[in-house]
Structure formats: C-alpha cells, structure tokens
Amino acid sequence: MKPCVLQTGPLSPKLDAEIADAFQVHPLWKEADAAAFLAANGAEFDAVATSAPVGASTELVAALPSLKVISCRGVGLEKIDLAAARARGIQVSGTFGVLTDCVADLAFGLVIDVARSLSAADRFVRAGHWIKDKYPLTRRVSGKRLGIVGLGQIGRAIAKRAGGFDMEVRYTNRAPVEGVSYAYEQSLEALARWADFLVVSVSGGPSTHHLISSKVLEALGPDGFLINVSRGTVVDQQALVAALAAGTIAGAGLDVYADEPRVPEALFALDNVVLLPHMASGTVETRRDMEDLVLANLKSFFETGKVLTPAI
Ligand code: 8YV
C-alpha cells in the first residue's frame, strides 16, 4: 500500500507525475471545497507535498491527523506551521543547499545591475536615446563594502562571491556565525551606515517583518544600494518606494515584494531600481535539483523514517 500524499498545488508536470507514480497522491487544489474534503478525508494522508509560496497552514496541518512529513520545494518556509509540526513530531524538509548558488548568483547580478545601471542603460539604448545623449556615469562595485543581513547558506555564498570583486564583507545575524572570517556587526543600522551594498538574505516571517525600516534605509544613505533576495515582507516596502523616489538611497535590486506578483507601480518609472519576478532559484538546473529533492525527501522518509534535508 503506497503512502498517501496530499499535494497542495501543482509543482511541475515532471514532479507531479513522479509523485503520482511513487505514491497515492491527491491534488488538493482541484477540490472545489478543500475544507469539506479535508474534514471528510484528512485522516487518510501521511504526507504533504508543497512549495514555499503555498506552504502548509496551521489549518491544513490540523486537518491531517495522520500527517508524518511535509516535503517543500523551497527554503523559505514561513508559510508552513513549523511549531505545529514540531509539536506533533511531523518532519519538514526544504530544498536546502541545491538553490544556494543560483540565488547568490542572482543577488550579485542585482548588485552589478543596479550599481552599473545595466537594465536602465539597456532601455536607454533600445529607446534610441544614445543617438543624441551620453549615458550618465554609474557606480563602481569592485573594492566596495558589502553588508549581508542574514549569514545563512545563501548569505555565505553571497559573501564568497564578494571576494571575487575584492569587496570587504561585514554581516549581521541573530548571532555571530562560527568559523567565518567576516566581521560581525550586531547593529543592523550600523551595518547599513558602513555598507555600500546592503544585501538581505534572512528568512521571512514575523521575526523579520519590516526589518529593513526607513531608519535602516536612511542609515544606508544616498550612496548606498539595497538588494533583497529574501522575502518582500522583510522590507518596509512603502518606505523603500519613498526612499528610492527621494534619493534617500542610491538604488535597489529587488527579486521579492510584499504582495507578489503585485509590484508598486511607483517603481516602474524609476531607473534606480531593478525589478525581477522572484526568479532567484528559477533556473532549469536548480529547479530540476529542487524537484528531485522534494521527491527524494518523501521517498527517504518512507524508506528510512528520516528526510534528507530537514528544516526542523
Ligand atoms: C521559490 C523561494 O519561490 O525557495 C524559496 O523559498 O522563494 C524560491 O526558491 C520556491 O522555491 C518555489 O517553490
């Protein structure tokens, strides 16, 4: 008898098929009344397969009394009720490790793009402006100061890339990280004052909500750039829009937003911000690896009792 997996939403045709082949799977998103379906059938499910944007809410976890494991595609697990899972001994896995390089690569792409104005310059040429105007000078990246907010796997990968650009790195974190050579700064505002580029790579959720406040943006200052590859909720987005429009900061490179896929239209006309559609892990290679790991976590749990890449 194959274990029963509740899938919260479509993941990809390949992964959907693989899960259906390996397990008894039910596509919750196809239920017209999901709550009624769960009330009637929730006890059947041993596992949940989900993704970071969808998660596994408190209500969903509570509706599954037989739940033993949640396998998530993604690393930002703030939409999964980890406390409830921990209290019930439910294992939770994320796709840790396999997306680190692509997210760090994209973070550095945003550093270079926003400092050297690459996207805006491309628009300048395509609009025919180069025929009559020179493009304005931009800002150097190499040798500048990089402040990292959150020195987890992704933060450390970003710091590693900074070495290639001869950048000095400092970081802030819930606590100093053992075994790293970068200087620890307990104060986020002090780090922002020091940094030329402030790169945000913390987890989302209530503990980091609006961590990047108007005061932090003021500390970053008119020569400073903000890069966000974490979660939109980590930044006070209203304050960021105002800071970009007023020149309180020099610019920003954003891959995440407070209310995706909606992006403040006030940003669309600004050339000092680069707007990406939450694509940091969105490469062919990384998504394949992430999806393979979602399946491998489920299989590992039912074969050995343990997931491969636990979140708790
Ligand atoms: C994707 C992410 O949104 O890993 C995360 O937490 O935000 C991104 O990689 C997610 O992986 C899609 O499932």
Coordinates of N, CA and C in Angstrom, one line a residue, residues 10 59 100 110 116 118 120 151 196 221:
P10 N 0.0 22.5 -7.9 CA 0.8 21.9 -9.0 C 2.3 22.4 -8.8
E59 N -4.2 25.5 9.7 CA -5.5 24.8 9.5 C -5.3 23.5 8.7
T100 N 21.2 27.4 -3.4 CA 22.1 28.4 -2.8 C 22.9 29.2 -3.9
L110 N 22.2 41.4 -9.2 CA 21.5 42.6 -8.9 C 22.4 43.7 -8.4
R116 N 25.8 49.5 -11.8 CA 26.3 49.9 -13.1 C 25.1 50.3 -14.0
L118 N 22.8 48.6 -15.5 CA 22.7 47.8 -16.7 C 21.3 47.8 -17.3
A120 N 18.8 49.8 -16.9 CA 18.4 51.1 -17.3 C 19.1 51.5 -18.6
L151 N 23.4 35.7 7.6 CA 24.6 34.9 7.0 C 24.3 33.4 7.1
D196 N 28.2 49.9 1.4 CA 27.9 50.5 0.1 C 26.7 49.7 -0.5
G221 N 21.8 55.3 3.2 CA 22.2 56.6 2.7 C 22.2 56.8 1.2

